[in-house]
mmCIF file of C-alpha atoms in Angstrom:
data_model
loop_
_atom_site.group_PDB
_atom_site.id
_atom_site.type_symbol
_atom_site.label_atom_id
_atom_site.label_comp_id
_atom_site.label_asym_id
_atom_site.label_seq_id
_atom_site.Cartn_x
_atom_site.Cartn_y
_atom_site.Cartn_z
ATOM 1 C CA UNK A 30 -168.807 81.324 82.224
ATOM 2 C CA UNK A 31 -171.432 79.488 80.241
ATOM 3 C CA UNK A 32 -171.033 75.797 79.377
ATOM 4 C CA UNK A 33 -170.412 76.779 75.779
ATOM 5 C CA UNK A 34 -167.717 79.276 76.804
ATOM 6 C CA UNK A 35 -166.086 76.725 79.100
ATOM 7 C CA UNK A 36 -166.066 74.080 76.368
ATOM 8 C CA UNK A 37 -164.611 76.555 73.889
ATOM 9 C CA UNK A 38 -161.880 77.585 76.323
ATOM 10 C CA UNK A 39 -160.918 73.947 76.876
ATOM 11 C CA UNK A 40 -160.650 73.469 73.121
ATOM 12 C CA UNK A 41 -158.425 76.554 72.930
ATOM 13 C CA UNK A 42 -155.927 75.414 75.570
ATOM 14 C CA UNK A 43 -155.928 71.816 74.310
ATOM 15 C CA UNK A 44 -155.273 72.798 70.704
ATOM 16 C CA UNK A 45 -151.776 72.078 69.258
ATOM 17 C CA UNK A 46 -151.583 75.763 68.359
ATOM 18 C CA UNK A 47 -151.471 76.621 72.087
ATOM 19 C CA UNK A 48 -148.414 74.468 72.842
ATOM 20 C CA UNK A 49 -145.138 76.338 73.143
ATOM 21 C CA UNK A 50 -143.200 75.693 69.905
ATOM 22 C CA UNK A 51 -140.169 74.364 71.811
ATOM 23 C CA UNK A 52 -142.402 71.759 73.501
ATOM 24 C CA UNK A 53 -144.433 70.841 70.433
ATOM 25 C CA UNK A 54 -142.688 67.724 69.101
ATOM 26 C CA UNK A 55 -145.220 67.259 66.302
ATOM 27 C CA UNK A 56 -144.435 70.768 65.081
ATOM 28 C CA UNK A 57 -140.669 70.313 65.442
ATOM 29 C CA UNK A 58 -140.815 67.041 63.504
ATOM 30 C CA UNK A 59 -142.856 68.480 60.663
ATOM 31 C CA UNK A 60 -141.462 68.776 57.152
ATOM 32 C CA UNK A 61 -141.452 72.559 57.409
ATOM 33 C CA UNK A 62 -139.046 72.452 60.387
ATOM 34 C CA UNK A 63 -136.406 70.332 58.664
ATOM 35 C CA UNK A 64 -134.009 73.276 58.451
ATOM 36 C CA UNK A 65 -134.336 73.950 62.170
ATOM 37 C CA UNK A 66 -133.764 70.288 63.017
ATOM 38 C CA UNK A 67 -130.580 70.313 60.940
ATOM 39 C CA UNK A 68 -129.445 73.425 62.785
ATOM 40 C CA UNK A 69 -130.091 71.691 66.102
ATOM 41 C CA UNK A 70 -128.064 68.649 64.969
ATOM 42 C CA UNK A 71 -125.193 70.982 64.164
ATOM 43 C CA UNK A 72 -125.391 73.070 67.334
ATOM 44 C CA UNK A 73 -125.915 70.473 70.078
ATOM 45 C CA UNK A 74 -122.776 68.339 69.434
ATOM 46 C CA UNK A 75 -120.740 71.475 68.772
ATOM 47 C CA UNK A 76 -121.673 72.916 72.176
ATOM 48 C CA UNK A 77 -120.920 69.661 73.999
ATOM 49 C CA UNK A 78 -117.530 69.273 72.319
ATOM 50 C CA UNK A 79 -116.586 72.868 73.051
ATOM 51 C CA UNK A 80 -117.538 72.474 76.708
ATOM 52 C CA UNK A 81 -115.392 69.339 76.913
ATOM 53 C CA UNK A 82 -112.513 71.286 75.290
ATOM 54 C CA UNK A 83 -112.251 68.921 72.319
ATOM 55 C CA UNK A 84 -110.050 70.892 69.941
ATOM 56 C CA UNK A 85 -109.276 68.327 67.229
ATOM 57 C CA UNK A 86 -110.020 64.744 66.321
ATOM 58 C CA UNK A 87 -108.755 61.772 64.372
ATOM 59 C CA UNK A 88 -111.487 59.974 62.458
ATOM 60 C CA UNK A 89 -111.394 56.191 62.528
ATOM 61 C CA UNK A 90 -113.620 54.378 60.039
ATOM 62 C CA UNK A 91 -113.986 50.708 59.138
ATOM 63 C CA UNK A 92 -116.394 47.826 58.742
ATOM 64 C CA UNK A 93 -119.027 46.945 61.312
ATOM 65 C CA UNK A 94 -118.558 43.234 60.518
ATOM 66 C CA UNK A 95 -114.899 43.102 61.551
ATOM 67 C CA UNK A 96 -114.939 41.683 65.070
ATOM 68 C CA UNK A 97 -112.549 40.251 67.635
ATOM 69 C CA UNK A 98 -110.832 36.992 66.727
ATOM 70 C CA UNK A 99 -112.703 35.023 69.420
ATOM 71 C CA UNK A 100 -116.096 36.108 68.038
ATOM 72 C CA UNK A 101 -115.094 35.507 64.433
ATOM 73 C CA UNK A 102 -113.731 32.059 65.269
ATOM 74 C CA UNK A 103 -116.873 31.137 67.201
ATOM 75 C CA UNK A 104 -119.013 32.047 64.178
ATOM 76 C CA UNK A 105 -116.859 29.942 61.861
ATOM 77 C CA UNK A 106 -116.837 26.953 64.218
ATOM 78 C CA UNK A 107 -120.627 27.105 64.523
ATOM 79 C CA UNK A 108 -121.036 27.041 60.732
ATOM 80 C CA UNK A 109 -118.625 24.125 60.375
ATOM 81 C CA UNK A 110 -120.578 22.179 62.985
ATOM 82 C CA UNK A 111 -123.730 22.922 61.002
ATOM 83 C CA UNK A 112 -122.071 21.539 57.876
ATOM 84 C CA UNK A 113 -121.239 18.313 59.717
ATOM 85 C CA UNK A 114 -124.891 17.905 60.661
ATOM 86 C CA UNK A 115 -126.499 19.014 57.404
ATOM 87 C CA UNK A 116 -123.905 18.291 54.727
ATOM 88 C CA UNK A 117 -122.645 20.575 51.984
ATOM 89 C CA UNK A 118 -125.033 23.187 50.625
ATOM 90 C CA UNK A 119 -124.053 26.106 48.355
ATOM 91 C CA UNK A 120 -125.463 28.739 50.687
ATOM 92 C CA UNK A 121 -123.755 27.174 53.699
ATOM 93 C CA UNK A 122 -120.428 26.948 51.878
ATOM 94 C CA UNK A 123 -120.806 30.611 50.994
ATOM 95 C CA UNK A 124 -121.447 31.462 54.638
ATOM 96 C CA UNK A 125 -118.370 29.467 55.693
ATOM 97 C CA UNK A 126 -116.211 31.251 53.121
ATOM 98 C CA UNK A 127 -117.411 34.621 54.360
ATOM 99 C CA UNK A 128 -116.786 33.598 57.972
ATOM 100 C CA UNK A 129 -113.237 32.572 57.047
ATOM 101 C CA UNK A 130 -112.645 35.987 55.488
ATOM 102 C CA UNK A 131 -114.122 37.626 58.561
ATOM 103 C CA UNK A 132 -111.738 35.667 60.761
ATOM 104 C CA UNK A 133 -108.782 36.666 58.563
ATOM 105 C CA UNK A 134 -109.728 40.324 59.045
ATOM 106 C CA UNK A 135 -110.133 40.086 62.815
ATOM 107 C CA UNK A 136 -106.531 41.297 63.123
ATOM 108 C CA UNK A 137 -107.778 44.717 62.056
ATOM 109 C CA UNK A 138 -109.961 44.911 65.165
ATOM 110 C CA UNK A 139 -106.877 44.514 67.366
ATOM 111 C CA UNK A 140 -104.826 46.900 65.258
ATOM 112 C CA UNK A 141 -107.545 49.573 65.268
ATOM 113 C CA UNK A 142 -107.719 49.235 69.031
ATOM 114 C CA UNK A 143 -103.923 49.524 69.322
ATOM 115 C CA UNK A 144 -103.844 52.532 66.991
ATOM 116 C CA UNK A 145 -106.518 54.329 69.013
ATOM 117 C CA UNK A 146 -104.607 53.638 72.233
ATOM 118 C CA UNK A 147 -101.379 54.940 70.711
ATOM 119 C CA UNK A 148 -102.994 58.160 69.483
ATOM 120 C CA UNK A 149 -105.019 58.721 72.643
ATOM 121 C CA UNK A 150 -101.942 58.731 74.845
ATOM 122 C CA UNK A 151 -101.137 62.055 73.203
ATOM 123 C CA UNK A 152 -104.627 63.561 73.385
ATOM 124 C CA UNK A 153 -104.433 65.872 76.431
ATOM 125 C CA UNK A 154 -102.313 68.987 76.187
ATOM 126 C CA UNK A 155 -102.516 72.527 77.588
ATOM 127 C CA UNK A 156 -105.920 72.014 79.214
ATOM 128 C CA UNK A 157 -107.547 70.826 75.998
ATOM 129 C CA UNK A 158 -107.873 67.636 73.990
ATOM 130 C CA UNK A 159 -106.350 67.099 70.559
ATOM 131 C CA UNK A 160 -106.323 64.021 68.316
ATOM 132 C CA UNK A 161 -109.412 62.619 70.034
ATOM 133 C CA UNK A 162 -110.639 59.430 68.374
ATOM 134 C CA UNK A 163 -114.048 59.827 66.754
ATOM 135 C CA UNK A 164 -115.986 56.916 65.247
ATOM 136 C CA UNK A 165 -119.483 56.198 64.016
ATOM 137 C CA UNK A 166 -120.253 54.831 67.462
ATOM 138 C CA UNK A 167 -121.306 51.357 66.353
ATOM 139 C CA UNK A 168 -119.762 47.878 66.395
ATOM 140 C CA UNK A 169 -116.750 46.414 64.575
ATOM 141 C CA UNK A 170 -113.852 48.732 63.819
ATOM 142 C CA UNK A 171 -115.756 51.624 65.390
ATOM 143 C CA UNK A 172 -115.988 49.707 68.652
ATOM 144 C CA UNK A 173 -112.288 48.891 68.457
ATOM 145 C CA UNK A 174 -111.420 52.583 68.077
ATOM 146 C CA UNK A 175 -113.463 53.711 71.055
ATOM 147 C CA UNK A 176 -112.198 50.736 73.047
ATOM 148 C CA UNK A 177 -108.571 51.609 72.376
ATOM 149 C CA UNK A 178 -109.070 55.105 73.749
ATOM 150 C CA UNK A 179 -110.918 53.691 76.743
ATOM 151 C CA UNK A 180 -107.992 51.327 77.404
ATOM 152 C CA UNK A 181 -105.731 54.288 78.206
ATOM 153 C CA UNK A 182 -108.337 56.358 80.023
ATOM 154 C CA UNK A 183 -108.723 58.891 77.205
ATOM 155 C CA UNK A 184 -111.964 60.362 75.873
ATOM 156 C CA UNK A 185 -113.418 59.283 72.539
ATOM 157 C CA UNK A 186 -116.442 60.355 70.540
ATOM 158 C CA UNK A 187 -119.232 58.395 68.878
ATOM 159 C CA UNK A 188 -121.456 59.878 66.176
ATOM 160 C CA UNK A 189 -124.378 57.482 65.944
ATOM 161 C CA UNK A 190 -127.270 57.706 63.493
ATOM 162 C CA UNK A 191 -130.835 56.468 63.291
ATOM 163 C CA UNK A 192 -131.114 53.476 60.965
ATOM 164 C CA UNK A 193 -133.919 51.059 60.031
ATOM 165 C CA UNK A 194 -132.015 48.376 61.944
ATOM 166 C CA UNK A 195 -131.415 50.270 65.162
ATOM 167 C CA UNK A 196 -127.723 50.687 65.926
ATOM 168 C CA UNK A 197 -126.877 50.956 69.605
ATOM 169 C CA UNK A 198 -123.718 52.792 70.668
ATOM 170 C CA UNK A 199 -120.841 50.572 71.671
ATOM 171 C CA UNK A 200 -120.052 50.625 75.416
ATOM 172 C CA UNK A 201 -116.573 52.160 75.080
ATOM 173 C CA UNK A 202 -117.565 55.694 74.001
ATOM 174 C CA UNK A 203 -117.054 58.360 76.661
ATOM 175 C CA UNK A 204 -120.413 59.175 78.298
ATOM 176 C CA UNK A 205 -121.436 62.666 77.273
ATOM 177 C CA UNK A 206 -119.551 62.398 73.976
ATOM 178 C CA UNK A 207 -121.960 60.149 72.068
ATOM 179 C CA UNK A 208 -124.417 61.921 69.783
ATOM 180 C CA UNK A 209 -127.416 60.716 67.825
ATOM 181 C CA UNK A 210 -128.068 62.087 64.343
ATOM 182 C CA UNK A 211 -130.961 61.802 61.929
ATOM 183 C CA UNK A 212 -129.264 63.583 59.022
ATOM 184 C CA UNK A 213 -126.210 62.012 57.425
ATOM 185 C CA UNK A 214 -125.161 65.463 56.193
ATOM 186 C CA UNK A 215 -124.841 66.867 59.717
ATOM 187 C CA UNK A 216 -123.059 63.753 60.924
ATOM 188 C CA UNK A 217 -120.553 63.985 58.056
ATOM 189 C CA UNK A 218 -119.873 67.631 58.880
ATOM 190 C CA UNK A 219 -119.155 66.822 62.508
ATOM 191 C CA UNK A 220 -116.782 64.055 61.471
ATOM 192 C CA UNK A 221 -114.712 66.415 59.359
ATOM 193 C CA UNK A 222 -114.895 69.849 60.943
ATOM 194 C CA UNK A 223 -112.368 69.099 63.725
ATOM 195 C CA UNK A 224 -110.377 66.408 61.929
ATOM 196 C CA UNK A 225 -106.592 66.318 61.920
ATOM 197 C CA UNK A 226 -106.486 62.959 60.115
ATOM 198 C CA UNK A 227 -108.668 60.237 58.637
ATOM 199 C CA UNK A 228 -107.652 56.599 59.112
ATOM 200 C CA UNK A 229 -109.772 54.119 57.167
ATOM 201 C CA UNK A 230 -109.700 50.406 57.924
ATOM 202 C CA UNK A 231 -111.237 47.794 55.592
ATOM 203 C CA UNK A 232 -114.987 48.152 55.294
ATOM 204 C CA UNK A 233 -117.987 48.238 53.007
ATOM 205 C CA UNK A 234 -120.400 50.773 51.535
ATOM 206 C CA UNK A 235 -120.499 53.088 54.565
ATOM 207 C CA UNK A 236 -116.717 53.104 54.860
ATOM 208 C CA UNK A 237 -116.304 53.852 51.158
ATOM 209 C CA UNK A 238 -118.910 56.603 51.396
ATOM 210 C CA UNK A 239 -117.086 58.431 54.171
ATOM 211 C CA UNK A 240 -113.712 57.928 52.465
ATOM 212 C CA UNK A 241 -114.842 59.407 49.170
ATOM 213 C CA UNK A 242 -116.587 62.296 50.898
ATOM 214 C CA UNK A 243 -113.288 63.268 52.493
ATOM 215 C CA UNK A 244 -111.304 62.700 49.285
ATOM 216 C CA UNK A 245 -113.674 64.923 47.326
ATOM 217 C CA UNK A 246 -113.449 67.715 49.872
ATOM 218 C CA UNK A 247 -109.656 67.472 49.940
ATOM 219 C CA UNK A 248 -109.455 67.289 46.140
ATOM 220 C CA UNK A 249 -111.498 70.480 45.846
ATOM 221 C CA UNK A 250 -109.820 72.272 48.794
ATOM 222 C CA UNK A 251 -113.121 72.554 50.615
ATOM 223 C CA UNK A 252 -111.701 71.442 53.957
ATOM 224 C CA UNK A 253 -108.480 71.649 55.937
ATOM 225 C CA UNK A 254 -105.457 69.675 54.767
ATOM 226 C CA UNK A 255 -105.360 66.301 56.529
ATOM 227 C CA UNK A 256 -103.626 62.996 55.849
ATOM 228 C CA UNK A 257 -105.959 60.269 54.599
ATOM 229 C CA UNK A 258 -104.490 56.937 55.647
ATOM 230 C CA UNK A 259 -105.773 53.672 54.205
ATOM 231 C CA UNK A 260 -104.986 50.992 56.760
ATOM 232 C CA UNK A 261 -104.388 47.544 55.298
ATOM 233 C CA UNK A 262 -102.669 48.181 51.984
ATOM 234 C CA UNK A 263 -103.393 44.701 50.605
ATOM 235 C CA UNK A 264 -107.131 45.185 51.046
ATOM 236 C CA UNK A 265 -107.282 48.728 49.707
ATOM 237 C CA UNK A 266 -105.109 48.143 46.660
ATOM 238 C CA UNK A 267 -107.339 45.236 45.642
ATOM 239 C CA UNK A 268 -110.621 46.907 46.538
ATOM 240 C CA UNK A 269 -109.879 50.010 44.450
ATOM 241 C CA UNK A 270 -107.440 50.311 41.559
ATOM 242 C CA UNK A 271 -106.299 53.853 42.298
ATOM 243 C CA UNK A 272 -103.676 53.947 39.541
ATOM 244 C CA UNK A 273 -106.312 52.851 37.023
ATOM 245 C CA UNK A 274 -108.360 55.946 37.851
ATOM 246 C CA UNK A 275 -105.357 58.160 37.150
ATOM 247 C CA UNK A 276 -104.424 56.237 33.989
ATOM 248 C CA UNK A 277 -107.993 56.657 32.739
ATOM 249 C CA UNK A 278 -107.657 60.426 33.276
ATOM 250 C CA UNK A 279 -110.673 60.631 35.585
ATOM 251 C CA UNK A 280 -108.444 61.946 38.378
ATOM 252 C CA UNK A 281 -105.121 63.767 38.141
ATOM 253 C CA UNK A 282 -101.882 62.038 39.066
ATOM 254 C CA UNK A 283 -101.359 64.409 41.990
ATOM 255 C CA UNK A 284 -104.669 63.321 43.488
ATOM 256 C CA UNK A 285 -103.033 59.996 44.327
ATOM 257 C CA UNK A 286 -100.849 61.935 46.769
ATOM 258 C CA UNK A 287 -103.937 62.562 48.905
ATOM 259 C CA UNK A 288 -103.666 58.928 50.007
ATOM 260 C CA UNK A 289 -101.190 57.127 52.233
ATOM 261 C CA UNK A 290 -101.077 53.442 53.117
ATOM 262 C CA UNK A 291 -100.198 51.898 56.475
ATOM 263 C CA UNK A 292 -99.963 48.364 57.821
ATOM 264 C CA UNK A 293 -99.225 48.953 61.495
ATOM 265 C CA UNK A 294 -100.508 51.351 64.164
ATOM 266 C CA UNK A 295 -97.101 52.993 64.540
ATOM 267 C CA UNK A 296 -96.787 53.490 60.779
ATOM 268 C CA UNK A 297 -100.193 55.178 60.616
ATOM 269 C CA UNK A 298 -99.350 57.458 63.548
ATOM 270 C CA UNK A 299 -95.982 58.421 62.014
ATOM 271 C CA UNK A 300 -97.699 59.367 58.743
ATOM 272 C CA UNK A 301 -100.011 61.691 60.667
ATOM 273 C CA UNK A 302 -97.166 63.232 62.664
ATOM 274 C CA UNK A 303 -94.984 63.795 59.601
ATOM 275 C CA UNK A 304 -97.870 65.335 57.662
ATOM 276 C CA UNK A 305 -98.501 67.974 60.311
ATOM 277 C CA UNK A 306 -94.812 68.641 60.821
ATOM 278 C CA UNK A 307 -94.612 69.394 57.091
ATOM 279 C CA UNK A 308 -97.904 71.347 57.109
ATOM 280 C CA UNK A 309 -97.926 73.381 60.337
ATOM 281 C CA UNK A 310 -100.271 75.894 58.740
ATOM 282 C CA UNK A 311 -103.032 73.289 58.333
ATOM 283 C CA UNK A 312 -105.773 74.577 60.625
ATOM 284 C CA UNK A 313 -108.988 72.896 61.607
ATOM 285 C CA UNK A 314 -111.808 74.581 59.707
ATOM 286 C CA UNK A 315 -115.389 73.585 58.983
ATOM 287 C CA UNK A 316 -115.888 72.125 55.494
#
C-alpha cells in the first residue's frame, strides 16, 4: 500500500460517515434525527415500566418551591436576621413576605407526602403495580410525593427533564424508574398514558401547564376518564375563578365537573376511589 493509499484509508475509517449510526452521537443529535429521538424518548421509559409491571399511575404535581416546614422556617428566620442587620428595604420586605407565604404552604409538603404514602399502600396487586405515584422528579411537592411512596417501601416514578438550570432528581425516586427527557411533549405523554388520577397541589407555571393539558384532553375526550383533583381548595379557588370561565361562556357548565377539590389526603383518595367505582369502564389508554 502506497503512502497515499494508506493516508486515504485512514481518512476513510476516521470519517464520521464510517461510524455506525447507533454509535454516532453527532448524527443522532442532528436536527434531521429529531423524530427518531422523540421515538426513543417514548420507547425507553415504556419498556422499563412494562418490565417493572407498572400498570397504572397517579400523577402528583405541585410547586418546586413548597418545602418542608423546617427549611421554610430557616429561610424566613435568615431573612429576618438580615433585616435586623440592614434595616427595612422594599426588596427585603418583599422577600420576607414571600418566605412567610412559603412557610404557610409548607403543610402541603407533608400532606403530599401523606397522600403518596396512603395511595402507595395499595399499589401492589396480582403481581403488578397499580396507582404508582409519578412526579416530575424534582424538588418541592414532587419530592414529597416520591418520599411518601418511599416511606412505605413502594415504587414511585420520576420524569425529569433537561432545563437551563439543571434539575437533579430527588433522592426518593425508585432507582430504575427515573427517566430523563429532552422533549416536553414526550414527558407529558408518559405522565398521562398510564394515569388513573391527577392530583394537583398548589404550584406555579409548570403546575398550571400540566393541569390545563390534562383538562383539555379530558374536555375533548382525547384520553381516558380520570378524576382531576385540585388539592388545597382555598388556593385553587383564588388562583383561578373557574365559575367566571363558565359564566363568560368560554367553557360549558359541565366542564366544571371535570374538577374536584380536596383538603386532606384521605379526601383526595376517596374521590379517586369513588370515581373509578362509578366508572369501571375507564381504561388506561394513550392520549
